[in-house]
Short mmCIF file of C-alpha atoms in Angstrom, two decimals:
data_model
loop_
_atom_site.label_atom_id
_atom_site.label_comp_id
_atom_site.label_asym_id
_atom_site.label_seq_id
_atom_site.Cartn_x
_atom_site.Cartn_y
_atom_site.Cartn_z
CA MET Z 1 -0.05 -0.35 0.10
CA ASP Z 2 1.63 3.30 -1.28
CA PHE Z 3 -1.15 5.79 0.83
CA ALA Z 4 0.10 7.83 3.07
CA PHE Z 5 -1.89 8.19 6.49
CA ASP Z 6 -1.36 10.64 9.21
CA ALA Z 7 1.52 9.83 11.59
CA ARG Z 8 -0.51 8.04 14.41
CA THR Z 9 -2.04 5.62 11.45
CA GLU Z 10 1.46 4.68 9.99
CA GLU Z 11 2.84 3.83 13.39
CA LEU Z 12 0.31 1.82 13.90
CA ARG Z 13 0.24 -0.21 10.57
CA ALA Z 14 3.88 -0.59 11.14
CA LYS Z 15 3.47 -2.09 14.58
CA LEU Z 16 0.85 -4.01 13.37
CA LEU Z 17 2.71 -5.60 10.22
CA ALA Z 18 5.49 -6.58 12.36
CA PHE Z 19 3.02 -7.95 15.21
CA MET Z 20 1.85 -10.34 11.83
CA ASP Z 21 5.16 -11.48 10.60
CA GLU Z 22 6.71 -12.42 14.35
CA HIS Z 23 3.41 -13.55 15.89
CA VAL Z 24 0.10 -14.25 14.18
CA TYR Z 25 1.52 -16.05 11.05
CA PRO Z 26 3.64 -18.10 12.96
CA ALA Z 27 0.56 -18.90 15.07
CA GLU Z 28 -1.63 -20.28 12.55
CA ALA Z 29 0.10 -24.21 12.45
CA VAL Z 30 0.54 -23.94 16.25
CA ALA Z 31 -3.41 -22.50 16.64
CA GLU Z 32 -4.54 -26.02 14.14
CA GLU Z 33 -1.88 -28.05 16.20
CA GLN Z 34 -3.43 -27.10 19.40
CA ARG Z 35 -7.11 -27.23 18.85
CA ALA Z 36 -7.10 -31.00 17.69
CA ALA Z 37 -5.88 -31.33 20.99
CA LEU Z 38 -8.33 -29.71 22.94
CA ALA Z 39 -11.20 -31.59 24.90
CA SER Z 40 -14.05 -29.40 23.24
CA PRO Z 41 -13.29 -27.91 19.43
CA TRP Z 42 -15.35 -24.33 20.93
CA ASP Z 43 -12.32 -23.88 23.65
CA THR Z 44 -9.56 -20.98 22.46
CA PRO Z 45 -6.15 -22.63 21.90
CA ALA Z 46 -3.40 -21.32 24.38
CA VAL Z 47 -1.55 -19.53 22.01
CA VAL Z 48 -4.81 -17.60 20.55
CA GLU Z 49 -4.83 -15.79 24.57
CA GLU Z 50 -1.33 -15.48 23.84
CA LEU Z 51 -1.66 -13.58 21.12
CA LYS Z 52 -4.03 -11.49 22.90
CA ALA Z 53 -2.10 -10.32 25.86
CA GLU Z 54 1.06 -9.52 23.01
CA ALA Z 55 -1.59 -6.95 21.12
CA ARG Z 56 -2.56 -5.65 24.59
CA ARG Z 57 0.49 -4.77 25.29
CA GLN Z 58 1.60 -3.35 22.42
CA GLY Z 59 -1.25 -1.17 22.10
CA LEU Z 60 -2.94 -2.85 19.00
CA TRP Z 61 -6.30 -3.62 20.80
CA ASN Z 62 -9.84 -2.14 20.76
CA LEU Z 63 -8.57 -0.37 17.35
CA PHE Z 64 -12.02 -0.50 15.95
CA LEU Z 65 -14.25 1.60 18.15
CA PRO Z 66 -14.17 5.37 17.60
CA ASP Z 67 -15.23 5.98 20.68
CA ALA Z 68 -11.77 7.22 22.38
CA GLU Z 69 -13.34 6.62 25.80
CA HIS Z 70 -13.84 3.18 25.41
CA GLY Z 71 -11.87 2.50 22.04
CA ALA Z 72 -8.52 3.30 20.32
CA GLY Z 73 -10.53 6.55 19.14
CA LEU Z 74 -9.51 5.94 15.37
CA THR Z 75 -11.53 7.40 12.84
CA ASN Z 76 -13.14 5.00 10.04
CA LEU Z 77 -10.14 6.21 7.45
CA GLN Z 78 -7.20 5.54 10.47
CA TYR Z 79 -8.84 1.99 11.09
CA ALA Z 80 -9.28 1.27 7.45
CA PRO Z 81 -5.71 0.12 6.31
CA LEU Z 82 -4.98 -1.76 10.08
CA ALA Z 83 -8.44 -3.53 9.48
CA GLU Z 84 -7.12 -4.76 5.83
CA ILE Z 85 -4.06 -6.04 7.58
CA THR Z 86 -5.74 -8.13 10.08
CA GLY Z 87 -7.66 -9.74 7.16
CA ARG Z 88 -4.75 -11.62 6.12
CA SER Z 89 -5.27 -13.67 8.85
CA PRO Z 90 -8.89 -13.30 9.60
CA GLN Z 91 -9.45 -16.33 12.20
CA LEU Z 92 -6.58 -15.21 14.29
CA ALA Z 93 -5.94 -11.53 14.02
CA PRO Z 94 -9.25 -9.62 14.62
CA THR Z 95 -9.58 -11.94 17.45
CA ALA Z 96 -5.90 -11.24 18.95
CA LEU Z 97 -6.66 -7.46 18.33
CA ASN Z 98 -9.81 -7.52 20.23
CA CYS Z 99 -11.52 -6.47 16.49
CA ALA Z 100 -13.75 -9.90 15.73
CA ALA Z 101 -17.30 -9.80 14.77
CA PRO Z 102 -19.75 -9.97 16.22
CA ASP Z 103 -17.88 -8.65 19.50
CA THR Z 104 -17.57 -5.26 17.51
CA GLY Z 105 -20.76 -4.52 16.91
CA ASN Z 106 -22.38 -5.65 20.13
CA MET Z 107 -19.43 -3.44 21.90
CA GLU Z 108 -20.20 -0.50 19.66
CA VAL Z 109 -24.02 -1.02 20.46
CA LEU Z 110 -23.75 -0.97 24.08
CA ALA Z 111 -21.30 2.06 23.94
CA GLN Z 112 -23.46 4.25 21.96
CA PHE Z 113 -27.12 2.74 23.18
CA GLY Z 114 -26.24 1.07 26.33
CA THR Z 115 -27.52 2.09 30.13
CA GLU Z 116 -24.51 2.53 32.73
CA GLU Z 117 -25.45 -1.05 33.87
CA HIS Z 118 -25.07 -2.61 30.61
CA LYS Z 119 -21.75 -0.93 30.53
CA LYS Z 120 -20.13 -2.17 33.63
CA ARG Z 121 -21.91 -5.55 33.34
CA TRP Z 122 -21.12 -6.57 29.45
CA LEU Z 123 -19.26 -3.61 27.85
CA GLY Z 124 -16.50 -3.51 29.79
CA PRO Z 125 -15.50 -7.15 30.25
CA LEU Z 126 -15.86 -7.21 26.36
CA LEU Z 127 -13.52 -4.43 25.66
CA ALA Z 128 -11.19 -6.05 28.02
CA GLY Z 129 -11.50 -9.49 26.04
CA GLU Z 130 -12.51 -11.67 29.28
CA ILE Z 131 -16.16 -13.06 27.73
CA ARG Z 132 -17.65 -12.91 23.78
CA SER Z 133 -20.84 -11.90 22.54
CA ALA Z 134 -23.69 -12.99 20.39
CA PHE Z 135 -26.13 -10.93 18.09
CA ALA Z 136 -29.18 -13.24 17.90
CA MET Z 137 -31.21 -11.76 14.63
CA THR Z 138 -31.23 -14.38 11.69
CA GLU Z 139 -34.33 -16.58 11.93
CA PRO Z 140 -34.46 -20.33 9.74
CA ASP Z 141 -38.42 -19.70 9.29
CA VAL Z 142 -38.63 -16.27 7.57
CA ALA Z 143 -36.21 -14.51 4.82
CA SER Z 144 -34.16 -12.18 7.35
CA SER Z 145 -32.52 -10.30 4.99
CA ASP Z 146 -35.93 -8.10 5.73
CA ALA Z 147 -35.90 -7.17 9.02
CA THR Z 148 -39.40 -6.68 9.36
CA ASN Z 149 -40.32 -10.59 8.83
CA ILE Z 150 -38.94 -11.82 12.45
CA THR Z 151 -40.97 -13.77 14.53
CA THR Z 152 -39.36 -14.03 17.39
CA LEU Z 153 -41.62 -12.11 20.26
CA ILE Z 154 -40.37 -10.03 22.96
CA GLU Z 155 -43.65 -9.88 25.79
CA ARG Z 156 -43.81 -7.38 28.33
CA ASP Z 157 -45.05 -9.56 31.67
CA GLY Z 158 -44.98 -6.88 34.81
CA ASP Z 159 -41.30 -5.93 35.06
CA ASP Z 160 -40.10 -8.46 32.87
CA TYR Z 161 -39.42 -9.63 29.27
CA VAL Z 162 -40.59 -13.09 27.81
CA ILE Z 163 -38.68 -14.11 24.27
CA THR Z 164 -39.92 -16.85 22.37
CA GLY Z 165 -38.25 -17.84 19.09
CA ARG Z 166 -35.93 -20.07 17.12
CA LYS Z 167 -32.46 -18.16 15.81
CA TRP Z 168 -29.73 -19.39 13.48
CA TYR Z 169 -26.42 -18.60 12.51
CA ILE Z 170 -26.13 -16.56 15.72
CA SER Z 171 -22.30 -16.23 15.20
CA GLY Z 172 -19.84 -16.93 18.37
CA ALA Z 173 -22.59 -18.75 20.24
CA MET Z 174 -21.05 -21.91 20.37
CA ASN Z 175 -17.97 -20.03 22.28
CA PRO Z 176 -17.75 -21.00 25.78
CA HIS Z 177 -16.75 -17.64 26.90
CA CYS Z 178 -19.88 -16.23 24.89
CA GLN Z 179 -21.66 -14.58 28.16
CA VAL Z 180 -24.42 -12.45 26.35
CA PHE Z 181 -26.67 -12.39 23.80
CA ILE Z 182 -28.38 -9.48 21.97
CA VAL Z 183 -31.75 -10.47 21.21
CA MET Z 184 -34.06 -8.74 17.84
CA GLY Z 185 -37.51 -9.27 18.55
CA LYS Z 186 -40.98 -7.74 18.17
CA THR Z 187 -42.42 -6.09 20.79
CA ASP Z 188 -45.20 -4.73 19.27
CA PRO Z 189 -45.89 -7.28 16.22
CA ASP Z 190 -49.35 -5.54 15.06
CA GLY Z 191 -47.48 -1.73 15.04
CA ALA Z 192 -48.73 -0.02 12.21
CA ASP Z 193 -45.36 1.02 11.63
CA ILE Z 194 -43.55 -2.06 10.35
CA ARG Z 195 -40.16 -0.44 11.44
CA ARG Z 196 -41.27 0.35 14.86
CA GLN Z 197 -42.59 -3.07 15.71
CA GLN Z 198 -38.74 -4.47 16.77
CA SER Z 199 -36.95 -4.16 19.92
CA MET Z 200 -33.75 -5.31 21.25
CA VAL Z 201 -32.68 -6.82 24.52
CA LEU Z 202 -29.77 -8.11 26.27
CA VAL Z 203 -30.00 -12.04 27.29
CA PRO Z 204 -27.49 -13.86 29.56
CA ARG Z 205 -26.27 -17.47 28.40
CA ASP Z 206 -27.23 -18.67 31.40
CA ALA Z 207 -30.89 -17.19 31.35
CA PRO Z 208 -33.50 -20.35 31.49
CA GLY Z 209 -34.81 -21.63 28.57
CA LEU Z 210 -32.21 -20.26 26.46
CA GLU Z 211 -30.68 -23.49 24.21
CA VAL Z 212 -27.74 -23.40 21.58
CA ARG Z 213 -28.84 -26.15 20.21
CA ARG Z 214 -26.02 -27.14 17.35
CA ALA Z 215 -23.38 -25.32 15.27
CA MET Z 216 -24.06 -24.48 11.51
CA ARG Z 217 -21.62 -25.21 9.30
CA VAL Z 218 -20.27 -22.58 6.47
CA TYR Z 219 -18.96 -24.81 3.23
CA GLY Z 220 -18.23 -27.59 5.72
CA TYR Z 221 -16.21 -25.52 8.43
CA GLU Z 222 -17.26 -24.66 11.65
CA ASP Z 223 -15.34 -21.50 12.95
CA HIS Z 224 -13.80 -22.53 15.77
CA TYR Z 225 -11.79 -19.21 16.44
CA HIS Z 226 -14.91 -17.09 15.93
CA GLY Z 227 -16.93 -19.42 18.13
CA GLY Z 228 -19.29 -20.97 15.11
CA HIS Z 229 -22.56 -20.12 13.81
CA ALA Z 230 -25.19 -21.56 16.32
CA GLU Z 231 -28.97 -22.35 15.85
CA VAL Z 232 -30.56 -21.02 19.57
CA VAL Z 233 -34.00 -21.80 20.59
CA PHE Z 234 -35.62 -19.02 23.32
CA ASP Z 235 -38.31 -21.10 25.07
CA ARG Z 236 -39.94 -18.40 27.30
CA VAL Z 237 -36.70 -16.65 28.00
CA ARG Z 238 -37.29 -14.13 30.87
CA VAL Z 239 -35.41 -11.04 31.21
CA PRO Z 240 -35.50 -8.06 33.60
CA VAL Z 241 -37.04 -4.87 31.55
CA SER Z 242 -33.87 -3.28 32.30
CA HIS Z 243 -31.95 -5.57 29.74
CA LEU Z 244 -33.89 -3.61 27.08
CA ILE Z 245 -31.53 -1.63 24.85
CA GLY Z 246 -32.61 2.21 24.15
CA GLU Z 247 -36.24 2.20 23.67
CA GLU Z 248 -38.87 -0.31 22.83
CA GLY Z 249 -39.57 0.14 18.75
CA GLY Z 250 -35.66 0.91 18.41
CA GLY Z 251 -34.48 -2.36 17.77
CA PHE Z 252 -34.50 -2.00 13.89
CA ALA Z 253 -32.92 1.51 13.88
CA ILE Z 254 -30.12 0.08 16.06
CA ALA Z 255 -29.83 -2.63 13.79
CA GLN Z 256 -29.06 -0.32 11.21
CA ALA Z 257 -26.54 1.80 13.38
CA ARG Z 258 -24.69 -1.67 13.84
CA LEU Z 259 -24.41 -2.93 10.78
CA GLY Z 260 -22.94 0.27 8.86
CA PRO Z 261 -19.34 -0.19 10.36
CA GLY Z 262 -19.91 -3.97 10.27
CA ARG Z 263 -20.15 -3.69 6.44
CA ILE Z 264 -17.10 -1.96 5.79
CA HIS Z 265 -15.02 -3.26 8.60
CA HIS Z 266 -15.71 -6.70 6.73
CA CYS Z 267 -14.75 -4.76 3.59
CA MET Z 268 -11.37 -3.96 4.79
CA ARG Z 269 -10.79 -7.03 5.74
CA LEU Z 270 -11.66 -8.57 2.58
CA ILE Z 271 -8.95 -6.81 1.02
CA GLY Z 272 -6.34 -8.35 3.45
CA MET Z 273 -7.33 -11.52 2.61
CA ALA Z 274 -7.19 -10.50 -1.55
CA GLU Z 275 -4.08 -9.24 -0.93
CA ARG Z 276 -3.01 -12.40 0.68
CA ALA Z 277 -4.52 -14.62 -2.33
CA ILE Z 278 -2.14 -12.64 -4.43
CA GLU Z 279 0.37 -13.32 -2.66
CA LEU Z 280 -0.27 -17.19 -2.33
CA MET Z 281 -0.61 -17.44 -5.74
CA CYS Z 282 2.32 -15.62 -6.67
CA ARG Z 283 4.48 -17.70 -5.17
CA ARG Z 284 2.89 -20.65 -6.33
CA ALA Z 285 2.96 -19.56 -10.02
CA ALA Z 286 6.95 -19.05 -9.41
CA THR Z 287 7.83 -22.11 -8.02
CA ARG Z 288 5.34 -24.60 -9.72
CA THR Z 289 6.06 -25.91 -13.51
CA ALA Z 290 3.66 -27.73 -15.97
CA PHE Z 291 3.81 -27.81 -19.54
CA GLY Z 292 7.37 -27.60 -19.58
CA LYS Z 293 7.21 -23.86 -18.16
CA PRO Z 294 6.51 -21.97 -14.60
CA LEU Z 295 2.97 -21.14 -13.99
CA ALA Z 296 4.44 -17.70 -13.69
CA GLN Z 297 4.54 -17.58 -17.49
CA GLN Z 298 1.43 -18.80 -18.68
CA GLY Z 299 -0.17 -16.30 -20.47
CA VAL Z 300 -3.89 -16.96 -18.44
CA VAL Z 301 -2.11 -16.79 -14.98
CA GLN Z 302 -0.34 -13.53 -15.52
CA GLU Z 303 -4.30 -12.60 -17.02
CA TRP Z 304 -5.39 -13.77 -13.39
CA ILE Z 305 -2.54 -11.85 -11.15
CA ALA Z 306 -3.02 -8.45 -13.14
CA ASP Z 307 -6.85 -8.83 -13.04
CA ALA Z 308 -6.59 -9.46 -8.90
CA ARG Z 309 -4.11 -6.26 -8.44
CA VAL Z 310 -6.56 -3.86 -10.97
CA ALA Z 311 -9.58 -4.84 -8.53
CA VAL Z 312 -7.87 -4.78 -5.12
CA GLU Z 313 -6.66 -1.52 -6.11
CA GLN Z 314 -10.27 -0.59 -7.32
CA LEU Z 315 -11.70 -1.67 -4.22
CA ARG Z 316 -9.40 0.06 -1.62
CA LEU Z 317 -10.13 2.96 -2.65
CA LEU Z 318 -13.67 2.96 -2.85
CA VAL Z 319 -13.42 1.55 0.89
CA LEU Z 320 -11.56 4.63 2.02
CA LYS Z 321 -13.64 7.19 0.34
CA THR Z 322 -16.35 5.09 1.90
CA ALA Z 323 -14.65 5.32 5.77
CA TRP Z 324 -13.85 9.11 4.64
CA LEU Z 325 -17.44 9.73 4.03
CA MET Z 326 -18.50 7.98 7.02
CA ASP Z 327 -16.16 10.35 9.43
CA THR Z 328 -17.20 13.21 7.79
CA VAL Z 329 -20.95 13.06 6.96
CA GLY Z 330 -21.66 10.12 9.01
CA ASN Z 331 -23.43 6.27 7.80
CA LYS Z 332 -26.79 8.27 6.44
CA GLY Z 333 -24.15 10.38 4.55
CA ALA Z 334 -22.06 7.19 3.39
CA HIS Z 335 -25.23 5.41 3.03
CA THR Z 336 -24.63 4.62 -0.98
CA GLU Z 337 -21.17 3.81 -0.56
CA ILE Z 338 -21.37 1.27 2.20
CA GLN Z 339 -23.94 -0.53 -0.39
CA ALA Z 340 -21.85 0.34 -3.12
CA ILE Z 341 -18.58 -1.78 -0.87
CA LYS Z 342 -21.06 -4.26 0.44
CA ILE Z 343 -21.39 -5.40 -3.30
CA ALA Z 344 -18.54 -4.85 -4.95
CA THR Z 345 -15.74 -6.38 -2.67
CA PRO Z 346 -17.05 -9.72 -1.70
CA ARG Z 347 -17.73 -10.63 -5.30
CA ALA Z 348 -14.38 -9.74 -6.50
CA VAL Z 349 -12.62 -11.15 -3.17
CA VAL Z 350 -14.11 -14.28 -3.88
CA ASP Z 351 -13.39 -14.55 -7.69
CA ILE Z 352 -9.63 -13.54 -6.66
CA LEU Z 353 -9.55 -16.11 -4.34
CA ASP Z 354 -11.35 -18.66 -6.84
CA ARG Z 355 -8.39 -18.14 -9.27
CA ALA Z 356 -5.69 -18.09 -6.64
CA VAL Z 357 -7.30 -21.88 -5.45
CA GLN Z 358 -7.30 -22.75 -9.33
CA VAL Z 359 -3.26 -21.87 -9.44
CA HIS Z 360 -2.85 -24.09 -6.53
CA GLY Z 361 -4.54 -27.06 -7.92
CA ALA Z 362 -5.42 -29.83 -5.06
CA GLY Z 363 -4.01 -27.90 -2.78
CA GLY Z 364 -6.04 -25.07 -3.31
CA VAL Z 365 -9.02 -26.71 -1.94
CA GLY Z 366 -7.47 -28.84 0.89
CA GLN Z 367 -5.94 -27.53 4.04
CA ASP Z 368 -2.45 -27.11 3.61
CA PHE Z 369 -3.02 -23.51 2.12
CA PRO Z 370 -5.69 -21.03 3.63
CA LEU Z 371 -7.10 -20.43 0.63
CA ALA Z 372 -10.37 -22.49 0.86
CA GLU Z 373 -11.33 -21.48 4.37
CA LEU Z 374 -11.12 -17.90 3.21
CA TRP Z 375 -13.12 -18.47 0.40
CA ALA Z 376 -15.91 -19.83 1.83
CA ALA Z 377 -15.50 -17.07 4.51
CA ALA Z 378 -15.70 -13.91 1.69
CA ARG Z 379 -18.67 -16.27 -0.07
CA THR Z 380 -20.13 -15.88 3.01
CA LEU Z 381 -19.95 -12.05 3.02
CA ARG Z 382 -22.09 -11.82 -0.13
CA LEU Z 383 -24.71 -12.80 2.33
CA ALA Z 384 -24.15 -11.26 5.54
CA ASP Z 385 -25.22 -8.25 6.73
CA GLY Z 386 -27.59 -8.38 4.02
CA PRO Z 387 -27.32 -10.24 0.97
CA ASP Z 388 -25.89 -8.24 -2.43
CA GLU Z 389 -29.91 -8.32 -3.74
CA VAL Z 390 -31.25 -6.29 -1.17
CA HIS Z 391 -27.84 -3.57 -1.00
CA GLN Z 392 -28.78 -3.38 -4.84
CA ARG Z 393 -32.41 -2.96 -4.57
CA SER Z 394 -32.13 0.19 -2.39
CA LEU Z 395 -29.11 1.47 -4.60
CA ALA Z 396 -31.13 1.19 -7.36
CA ARG Z 397 -34.15 2.80 -6.03
CA ARG Z 398 -31.47 5.89 -4.43
CA GLU Z 399 -30.07 6.65 -7.74
CA LEU Z 400 -33.24 6.27 -9.91
CA LYS Z 401 -34.76 8.81 -7.64
CA ARG Z 402 -32.58 11.23 -8.57
CA HIS Z 403 -34.15 10.85 -12.05
CA LEU Z 404 -37.75 10.33 -11.96
#
């Protein structure tokens, strides 16, 4: 990357690049070996805790949170190149820096909308990396890309809310350190305004009636390092009314506030994933021979590498523009660009990873290289935080409105 960022960003970039070389990349194989020996695949390998301690010691901690009271106080534009670097090792680096989803979005929600009680009980331990969390929105029985479809009920009963519903692909829920769920459901299912029917409540993991039923696989992977993606049942789970986040009917707005930064963070990390794919593709092409000459001299491979470089440079500029707009005119003012990067980045990175897999042959689909797992993660991001088609629909409507 040839961009000149401000002095603080450049200092953090240099420290983070060294941290990746000296600690994260060497830990990838170690973490896999340790995880295989654990009693439960959801337990955390010791090397991950070592990485977290080292990152915190070096001041590479909570970089995602722009709130200087709780986080590093970086702008989106300052955080962008750092998130990109962590995307080169998405299983380990974000967790090591306490910058992994879904905790990042949940911490942002608690910092922005939580009460002092919420912050003391859950935000503090999350910021310290002592516990993990989950965000429960997606449901198996409805098209959850339309948040107004959700059917989980949050019913008032005196001083309590009673929660009934079934969720799935709830990221982080399999992690034994996951201690709290932010649950989105309907407090006013018959309300006239379909975007004021939803609310969010905090549910402790040990609440009676909460059952983490099973881990959901993503292209065969269970994503152990981020706590998996679970099916969760809420069978008349009871929590105090004080566990409401914000106000009744404010769930939809809070979800939108949460998803804006989450979408750009994903896109930042995707660019780092693409950079690692290009690096692996070039190394493989330079060391493998087929039909009498190195793969690096095969025209089709050269085209793939050139196209990948062009795509990454285009995406990076668009992501940086989006980050700058979020900082200067707010998430609402950057809405078009947020949707544009969410559409463009996963698509392009999936294609780059697919080419890298092709260059690696059988190795590309196996466990000896990170490409298959990176591909699965990138492909999933065409669905997570809203599928491509939802963003295309909204973006097209806004574009058409200018001409009608």
